[in-house]
mmCIF file of C-alpha atoms in Angstrom:
data_model
loop_
_atom_site.group_PDB
_atom_site.id
_atom_site.type_symbol
_atom_site.label_atom_id
_atom_site.label_comp_id
_atom_site.label_asym_id
_atom_site.label_seq_id
_atom_site.Cartn_x
_atom_site.Cartn_y
_atom_site.Cartn_z
ATOM 1 C CA MET A 1 81.957 85.846 160.167
ATOM 2 C CA THR A 2 78.654 87.646 160.513
ATOM 3 C CA SER A 3 77.448 88.123 164.259
ATOM 4 C CA ALA A 4 74.265 87.629 166.079
ATOM 5 C CA ALA A 5 74.750 91.128 167.397
ATOM 6 C CA PRO A 6 75.851 93.518 164.694
ATOM 7 C CA LEU A 7 78.270 96.329 165.677
ATOM 8 C CA THR A 8 76.581 99.584 166.480
ATOM 9 C CA GLY A 9 77.264 102.745 167.966
ATOM 10 C CA ILE A 10 80.400 105.110 167.374
ATOM 11 C CA PHE A 11 83.463 103.949 165.875
ATOM 12 C CA PRO A 12 85.677 107.094 165.192
ATOM 13 C CA VAL A 13 88.655 107.422 162.901
ATOM 14 C CA ALA A 14 91.918 107.551 164.594
ATOM 15 C CA PRO A 15 94.233 110.342 163.622
ATOM 16 C CA THR A 16 97.872 109.393 162.843
ATOM 17 C CA PRO A 17 100.043 111.626 164.781
ATOM 18 C CA PHE A 18 103.354 113.004 163.304
ATOM 19 C CA HIS A 19 106.318 114.647 164.982
ATOM 20 C CA ALA A 20 106.548 118.482 164.099
ATOM 21 C CA ASP A 21 109.309 117.210 161.707
ATOM 22 C CA GLY A 22 106.916 115.010 159.873
ATOM 23 C CA ASP A 23 108.189 111.679 161.316
ATOM 24 C CA LEU A 24 105.591 108.988 162.473
ATOM 25 C CA ASP A 25 104.862 109.404 166.162
ATOM 26 C CA LEU A 26 104.070 105.947 167.476
ATOM 27 C CA ALA A 27 104.357 106.880 171.227
ATOM 28 C CA GLY A 28 101.662 109.474 170.308
ATOM 29 C CA ASN A 29 99.626 106.765 168.366
ATOM 30 C CA ALA A 30 99.510 104.738 171.644
ATOM 31 C CA ARG A 31 98.186 107.849 173.523
ATOM 32 C CA VAL A 32 95.611 108.498 170.864
ATOM 33 C CA MET A 33 94.264 104.746 171.324
ATOM 34 C CA ASP A 34 94.100 105.344 175.113
ATOM 35 C CA CYS A 35 92.186 108.595 174.708
ATOM 36 C CA MET A 36 89.760 107.118 172.437
ATOM 37 C CA VAL A 37 89.147 104.236 174.580
ATOM 38 C CA ASP A 38 88.487 106.556 177.619
ATOM 39 C CA GLN A 39 86.137 108.583 175.149
ATOM 40 C CA GLY A 40 83.710 105.663 175.525
ATOM 41 C CA VAL A 41 83.754 104.846 171.936
ATOM 42 C CA ASP A 42 82.268 101.343 170.747
ATOM 43 C CA GLY A 43 85.157 100.797 168.491
ATOM 44 C CA ILE A 44 87.999 102.494 166.501
ATOM 45 C CA CYS A 45 88.938 102.598 162.900
ATOM 46 C CA VAL A 46 92.593 102.944 161.800
ATOM 47 C CA LEU A 47 94.158 103.728 158.551
ATOM 48 C CA ALA A 48 91.157 105.577 157.082
ATOM 49 C CA ASN A 49 91.290 108.653 154.918
ATOM 50 C CA TYR A 50 91.020 110.818 158.048
ATOM 51 C CA SER A 51 94.129 108.961 159.321
ATOM 52 C CA GLU A 52 95.960 110.252 156.366
ATOM 53 C CA GLN A 53 96.410 106.681 155.141
ATOM 54 C CA PHE A 54 97.404 108.055 151.703
ATOM 55 C CA ALA A 55 100.405 110.006 153.202
ATOM 56 C CA LEU A 56 101.897 106.806 154.821
ATOM 57 C CA THR A 57 104.541 104.301 153.435
ATOM 58 C CA ASP A 58 103.582 100.741 153.393
ATOM 59 C CA ALA A 59 106.026 100.206 156.189
ATOM 60 C CA GLU A 60 104.387 102.882 158.259
ATOM 61 C CA ARG A 61 100.820 101.629 157.608
ATOM 62 C CA ASP A 62 102.039 98.267 159.075
ATOM 63 C CA ALA A 63 103.662 99.982 162.096
ATOM 64 C CA VAL A 64 100.441 101.928 162.795
ATOM 65 C CA MET A 65 98.313 98.981 162.442
ATOM 66 C CA THR A 66 100.475 96.975 164.827
ATOM 67 C CA SER A 67 100.914 99.665 167.378
ATOM 68 C CA SER A 68 97.097 100.242 167.384
ATOM 69 C CA LEU A 69 95.962 96.823 167.621
ATOM 70 C CA GLU A 70 98.479 95.935 170.309
ATOM 71 C CA ARG A 71 97.680 99.042 172.321
ATOM 72 C CA VAL A 72 94.006 98.618 172.260
ATOM 73 C CA ALA A 73 94.542 95.010 173.060
ATOM 74 C CA GLY A 74 90.745 93.976 172.792
ATOM 75 C CA ARG A 75 89.325 96.632 174.717
ATOM 76 C CA VAL A 76 87.300 97.691 171.979
ATOM 77 C CA PRO A 77 86.946 96.350 168.342
ATOM 78 C CA VAL A 78 89.286 97.733 165.725
ATOM 79 C CA ILE A 79 88.388 98.325 162.108
ATOM 80 C CA VAL A 80 91.313 98.440 159.858
ATOM 81 C CA THR A 81 91.031 100.186 156.467
ATOM 82 C CA CYS A 82 92.707 98.077 153.705
ATOM 83 C CA SER A 83 91.743 99.987 150.529
ATOM 84 C CA HIS A 84 94.016 99.607 147.451
ATOM 85 C CA TYR A 85 93.333 99.535 143.700
ATOM 86 C CA ALA A 86 95.263 96.151 143.359
ATOM 87 C CA THR A 87 93.218 93.358 144.697
ATOM 88 C CA ALA A 88 96.112 91.357 145.745
ATOM 89 C CA ILE A 89 97.467 94.213 147.858
ATOM 90 C CA ALA A 90 94.072 94.830 149.511
ATOM 91 C CA ALA A 91 93.765 91.146 150.252
ATOM 92 C CA GLU A 92 97.120 90.984 151.975
ATOM 93 C CA ARG A 93 96.315 93.995 153.830
ATOM 94 C CA GLY A 94 93.240 92.345 155.054
ATOM 95 C CA ARG A 95 94.955 89.049 155.862
ATOM 96 C CA ARG A 96 97.453 90.888 157.986
ATOM 97 C CA ALA A 97 94.884 92.885 159.643
ATOM 98 C CA ALA A 98 92.968 89.794 160.657
ATOM 99 C CA ALA A 99 96.031 88.085 161.891
ATOM 100 C CA GLY A 100 96.742 91.226 164.133
ATOM 101 C CA GLY A 101 93.490 91.089 165.629
ATOM 102 C CA ALA A 102 91.178 93.320 163.734
ATOM 103 C CA SER A 103 87.428 92.988 164.098
ATOM 104 C CA MET A 104 86.446 94.248 160.670
ATOM 105 C CA LEU A 105 88.023 95.604 157.463
ATOM 106 C CA MET A 106 87.003 98.878 155.665
ATOM 107 C CA LEU A 107 87.247 99.161 151.938
ATOM 108 C CA MET A 108 86.625 101.593 149.234
ATOM 109 C CA PRO A 109 85.980 100.228 145.733
ATOM 110 C CA PRO A 110 89.330 100.019 143.699
ATOM 111 C CA TYR A 111 90.127 103.201 141.910
ATOM 112 C CA HIS A 112 92.943 105.367 140.988
ATOM 113 C CA GLY A 113 92.713 109.037 140.116
ATOM 114 C CA THR A 114 89.535 110.158 138.297
ATOM 115 C CA GLY A 115 89.547 107.729 135.519
ATOM 116 C CA LEU A 116 90.934 104.193 136.758
ATOM 117 C CA ARG A 117 88.322 102.073 138.091
ATOM 118 C CA ALA A 118 86.877 98.580 137.773
ATOM 119 C CA ASP A 119 83.379 97.534 136.357
ATOM 120 C CA GLU A 120 80.687 96.185 138.844
ATOM 121 C CA ASN A 121 81.769 92.412 138.107
ATOM 122 C CA LEU A 122 85.399 93.145 138.915
ATOM 123 C CA MET A 123 84.322 95.167 142.098
ATOM 124 C CA VAL A 124 82.407 92.103 143.337
ATOM 125 C CA GLU A 125 85.453 89.885 142.693
ATOM 126 C CA HIS A 126 87.704 92.455 144.372
ATOM 127 C CA PHE A 127 85.602 92.479 147.586
ATOM 128 C CA ALA A 128 85.228 88.714 147.330
ATOM 129 C CA ARG A 129 88.999 88.089 147.275
ATOM 130 C CA VAL A 130 89.644 90.487 150.267
ATOM 131 C CA ALA A 131 86.891 88.617 152.266
ATOM 132 C CA ASP A 132 88.362 85.222 151.473
ATOM 133 C CA ALA A 133 91.723 86.281 152.535
ATOM 134 C CA ALA A 134 90.745 87.795 155.721
ATOM 135 C CA LYS A 135 87.676 85.873 156.927
ATOM 136 C CA LEU A 136 86.387 89.217 158.528
ATOM 137 C CA PRO A 137 83.346 91.384 158.038
ATOM 138 C CA ILE A 138 83.868 94.227 155.587
ATOM 139 C CA MET A 139 82.327 97.667 155.424
ATOM 140 C CA VAL A 140 82.072 99.363 152.130
ATOM 141 C CA GLN A 141 83.082 103.020 152.305
ATOM 142 C CA ASP A 142 80.825 104.691 149.807
ATOM 143 C CA ALA A 143 82.324 108.251 149.673
ATOM 144 C CA PRO A 144 82.807 110.770 146.860
ATOM 145 C CA LEU A 145 86.782 110.620 147.145
ATOM 146 C CA SER A 146 86.849 107.498 144.994
ATOM 147 C CA GLY A 147 84.871 108.925 142.259
ATOM 148 C CA VAL A 148 83.103 105.479 141.808
ATOM 149 C CA PRO A 149 79.353 105.659 142.008
ATOM 150 C CA LEU A 150 77.973 102.625 143.926
ATOM 151 C CA SER A 151 74.272 102.352 143.264
ATOM 152 C CA VAL A 152 71.760 100.896 145.728
ATOM 153 C CA SER A 153 71.181 97.903 143.466
ATOM 154 C CA PHE A 154 74.938 97.167 143.211
ATOM 155 C CA LEU A 155 75.486 97.442 146.955
ATOM 156 C CA VAL A 156 72.674 95.037 147.649
ATOM 157 C CA ARG A 157 74.129 92.700 144.918
ATOM 158 C CA LEU A 158 77.497 92.863 146.781
ATOM 159 C CA ALA A 159 76.056 92.185 150.185
ATOM 160 C CA ARG A 160 74.199 89.118 148.624
ATOM 161 C CA GLU A 161 77.106 87.688 146.592
ATOM 162 C CA VAL A 162 79.815 88.237 149.254
ATOM 163 C CA PRO A 163 78.172 87.570 152.746
ATOM 164 C CA LEU A 164 81.052 89.028 154.675
ATOM 165 C CA VAL A 165 80.239 92.383 153.043
ATOM 166 C CA ARG A 166 77.643 93.419 155.774
ATOM 167 C CA TYR A 167 78.376 97.047 156.650
ATOM 168 C CA PHE A 168 78.045 100.229 154.580
ATOM 169 C CA LYS A 169 79.285 103.553 155.468
ATOM 170 C CA ILE A 170 77.237 105.947 153.430
ATOM 171 C CA GLU A 171 78.723 109.332 153.058
ATOM 172 C CA VAL A 172 77.715 110.853 149.719
ATOM 173 C CA PRO A 173 75.258 113.636 149.190
ATOM 174 C CA GLN A 174 71.696 112.820 150.382
ATOM 175 C CA ALA A 175 73.028 110.022 152.551
ATOM 176 C CA ALA A 176 69.944 109.620 154.400
ATOM 177 C CA ALA A 177 67.883 108.943 151.215
ATOM 178 C CA LYS A 178 70.532 106.312 150.183
ATOM 179 C CA LEU A 179 70.520 104.681 153.466
ATOM 180 C CA ARG A 180 66.708 104.461 153.497
ATOM 181 C CA ALA A 181 66.770 102.964 149.950
ATOM 182 C CA LEU A 182 69.522 100.464 150.823
ATOM 183 C CA ILE A 183 67.719 99.135 153.874
ATOM 184 C CA ALA A 184 64.530 98.782 152.092
ATOM 185 C CA ALA A 185 66.194 96.955 149.141
ATOM 186 C CA GLY A 186 68.620 94.845 151.058
ATOM 187 C CA GLY A 187 66.684 93.711 153.876
ATOM 188 C CA ASP A 188 68.533 91.450 156.227
ATOM 189 C CA ALA A 189 71.665 91.525 153.923
ATOM 190 C CA ILE A 190 72.241 95.012 155.296
ATOM 191 C CA GLU A 191 73.528 94.197 158.661
ATOM 192 C CA GLY A 192 75.191 97.485 159.358
ATOM 193 C CA PRO A 193 73.917 100.690 157.783
ATOM 194 C CA TRP A 194 76.227 103.485 159.034
ATOM 195 C CA ASP A 195 76.696 107.309 158.899
ATOM 196 C CA GLY A 196 80.038 108.979 158.142
ATOM 197 C CA GLU A 197 81.310 112.339 157.331
ATOM 198 C CA GLU A 198 82.136 113.683 160.902
ATOM 199 C CA ALA A 199 78.408 113.325 161.746
ATOM 200 C CA ILE A 200 77.252 116.393 159.780
ATOM 201 C CA THR A 201 74.076 114.545 158.586
ATOM 202 C CA LEU A 202 73.786 112.305 161.780
ATOM 203 C CA MET A 203 70.251 113.012 162.651
ATOM 204 C CA ALA A 204 68.829 112.733 159.209
ATOM 205 C CA ASP A 205 70.938 109.452 158.887
ATOM 206 C CA LEU A 206 69.782 107.929 162.158
ATOM 207 C CA ASP A 207 66.294 108.674 161.168
ATOM 208 C CA ALA A 208 66.747 106.824 157.989
ATOM 209 C CA GLY A 209 67.946 103.815 159.886
ATOM 210 C CA ALA A 210 71.633 104.083 160.309
ATOM 211 C CA ARG A 211 72.787 101.869 163.310
ATOM 212 C CA GLY A 212 76.303 103.215 163.636
ATOM 213 C CA THR A 213 78.476 106.308 162.906
ATOM 214 C CA MET A 214 82.072 106.701 162.006
ATOM 215 C CA THR A 215 83.070 110.140 163.040
ATOM 216 C CA SER A 216 86.501 111.737 163.764
ATOM 217 C CA ALA A 217 88.149 111.353 167.196
ATOM 218 C CA LEU A 218 87.345 115.117 168.109
ATOM 219 C CA LEU A 219 84.252 114.700 169.996
ATOM 220 C CA PRO A 220 82.913 111.091 169.935
ATOM 221 C CA ASP A 221 82.235 111.340 173.836
ATOM 222 C CA LEU A 222 79.716 113.913 172.939
ATOM 223 C CA ILE A 223 78.280 112.091 169.987
ATOM 224 C CA LYS A 224 77.797 108.767 171.493
ATOM 225 C CA PRO A 225 75.000 109.990 173.832
ATOM 226 C CA ILE A 226 73.143 111.175 170.818
ATOM 227 C CA VAL A 227 73.526 107.819 169.141
ATOM 228 C CA THR A 228 72.413 105.889 172.257
ATOM 229 C CA ALA A 229 69.419 108.083 172.673
ATOM 230 C CA HIS A 230 68.271 107.778 169.190
ATOM 231 C CA LEU A 231 68.817 103.883 168.984
ATOM 232 C CA GLY A 232 66.992 103.634 172.240
ATOM 233 C CA GLY A 233 63.888 105.579 170.804
ATOM 234 C CA ASP A 234 64.417 108.849 172.374
ATOM 235 C CA ARG A 235 64.723 111.059 169.555
ATOM 236 C CA LYS A 236 63.783 114.246 171.322
ATOM 237 C CA THR A 237 66.879 113.808 173.579
ATOM 238 C CA ALA A 238 69.211 112.926 170.642
ATOM 239 C CA ALA A 239 68.022 116.052 168.692
ATOM 240 C CA ALA A 240 68.602 118.345 171.671
ATOM 241 C CA LEU A 241 72.259 116.928 172.249
ATOM 242 C CA TYR A 242 72.922 117.177 168.573
ATOM 243 C CA ALA A 243 71.996 120.814 168.545
ATOM 244 C CA LYS A 244 74.491 121.438 171.093
ATOM 245 C CA CYS A 245 77.301 119.600 169.290
ATOM 246 C CA LEU A 246 76.582 120.810 165.848
ATOM 247 C CA PRO A 247 78.644 124.085 165.760
ATOM 248 C CA LEU A 248 81.720 122.000 166.503
ATOM 249 C CA ILE A 249 80.768 119.249 164.008
ATOM 250 C CA ASN A 250 80.017 121.903 161.454
ATOM 251 C CA TYR A 251 83.319 123.740 161.999
ATOM 252 C CA GLU A 252 85.379 120.571 161.738
ATOM 253 C CA ASN A 253 83.536 119.338 158.593
ATOM 254 C CA ARG A 254 83.440 122.875 156.754
ATOM 255 C CA GLN A 255 86.621 124.489 158.020
ATOM 256 C CA CYS A 256 89.248 122.049 159.252
ATOM 257 C CA GLY A 257 88.856 118.513 157.941
ATOM 258 C CA LEU A 258 91.086 115.870 159.347
ATOM 259 C CA ARG A 259 93.178 118.522 161.039
ATOM 260 C CA ALA A 260 90.576 119.319 163.569
ATOM 261 C CA ALA A 261 90.946 116.316 165.825
ATOM 262 C CA LYS A 262 94.698 116.628 165.810
ATOM 263 C CA ALA A 263 94.511 120.409 166.866
ATOM 264 C CA VAL A 264 92.297 119.653 169.604
ATOM 265 C CA MET A 265 94.276 116.675 170.701
ATOM 266 C CA MET A 266 97.448 118.692 170.769
ATOM 267 C CA ALA A 267 95.717 121.411 172.758
ATOM 268 C CA GLY A 268 94.458 118.652 175.172
ATOM 269 C CA GLY A 269 97.851 117.089 175.633
ATOM 270 C CA VAL A 270 97.100 113.817 173.896
ATOM 271 C CA ILE A 271 99.646 114.283 171.120
ATOM 272 C CA GLY A 272 102.738 116.578 170.978
ATOM 273 C CA SER A 273 102.059 117.873 167.489
ATOM 274 C CA ASP A 274 99.345 118.365 165.106
ATOM 275 C CA ALA A 275 101.383 118.135 161.966
ATOM 276 C CA VAL A 276 100.289 116.976 158.680
ATOM 277 C CA ARG A 277 102.250 116.014 155.781
ATOM 278 C CA HIS A 278 102.741 118.230 152.801
ATOM 279 C CA PRO A 279 100.892 118.950 150.584
ATOM 280 C CA PHE A 280 98.378 119.469 153.456
ATOM 281 C CA GLU A 281 98.799 122.634 155.067
ATOM 282 C CA PRO A 282 98.580 123.407 158.833
ATOM 283 C CA LEU A 283 95.537 125.095 160.116
ATOM 284 C CA HIS A 284 95.570 128.854 159.797
ATOM 285 C CA PRO A 285 95.902 130.426 163.228
ATOM 286 C CA ALA A 286 92.643 132.097 162.920
ATOM 287 C CA THR A 287 90.897 128.908 162.027
ATOM 288 C CA ARG A 288 92.648 126.969 164.817
ATOM 289 C CA ALA A 289 91.561 129.695 167.387
ATOM 290 C CA GLY A 290 87.944 129.499 165.975
ATOM 291 C CA LEU A 291 88.006 125.620 166.361
ATOM 292 C CA LEU A 292 89.501 125.807 169.976
ATOM 293 C CA GLU A 293 86.817 128.553 170.941
ATOM 294 C CA ILE A 294 84.010 126.210 170.228
ATOM 295 C CA ALA A 295 85.682 123.336 171.639
ATOM 296 C CA GLU A 296 86.336 125.068 174.851
ATOM 297 C CA GLU A 297 82.606 125.620 175.174
ATOM 298 C CA LEU A 298 81.801 122.000 174.799
ATOM 299 C CA GLN A 299 84.820 120.527 176.710
ATOM 300 C CA PRO A 300 85.189 117.278 174.645
ATOM 301 C CA LEU A 301 87.559 114.695 176.377
ATOM 302 C CA ALA A 302 90.171 115.276 173.679
ATOM 303 C CA LEU A 303 90.609 118.588 175.002
ATOM 304 C CA ARG A 304 91.182 117.638 178.501
ATOM 305 C CA TRP A 305 92.681 114.197 178.350
ATOM 306 C CA GLY A 306 96.314 114.924 178.728
ATOM 307 C CA LYS A 307 96.016 117.838 181.047
#
């Protein structure tokens, strides 16, 4: 299921809201979906690492996926993350996502901890079985969290041997260099070279040929014009807009991590609590104040949506 018009633009990761007591907040999740659609996003990714997917039970994962897909209701494409070490479980997650209306899957390579991983032949088989189960395009998440090095030559092999593997979110050090090499080596097999990591390397990655970005849900309404301008050939405007956003992007990436979008969405009335599950810690009050000070200057929609 490759498309004549590849998905491009901004597809932020949706945070998973919890009540203050740590219970899953599905009503809040519906509001997050509505806010993100109103942010003008080109699509939404759910159950990613920035969604705290690793802190959810299997039943909660299903609930979040179903709630998200039903609430979005086709207004924008939804990417569902289905990563798991066990191929059968990842494949079943992919099948269920496809049945629920997902447009794409995102997968990390199979890994567990720092030492349990598959060799390249088994990784190809892993992705192939998930693709066969879901019949949806797949985005490979190439991120340090897995501890699995994915060489350019392997990613090109994967794209050529598993045709549904067409998208690649590159968020490793020197991401722009890897994107440039991947595009050069893979040609048409690399349908969707994408940027990640909260857009901290966005301009360099767009210069290298990235066609999409997966940020957090903190400020996609402010990042989208950067991507639109750059893809439209107006790099000067893109660079000027990026310079304005960079203090908030940097503060999120270096000080807050996945807690930033939640903190701003709570301040903006999107969700009732910015709780994270232990062993994550809540933001220090001084860090939260610093984040909101910068956000107030830029006024992203997430800070205004529920007021």
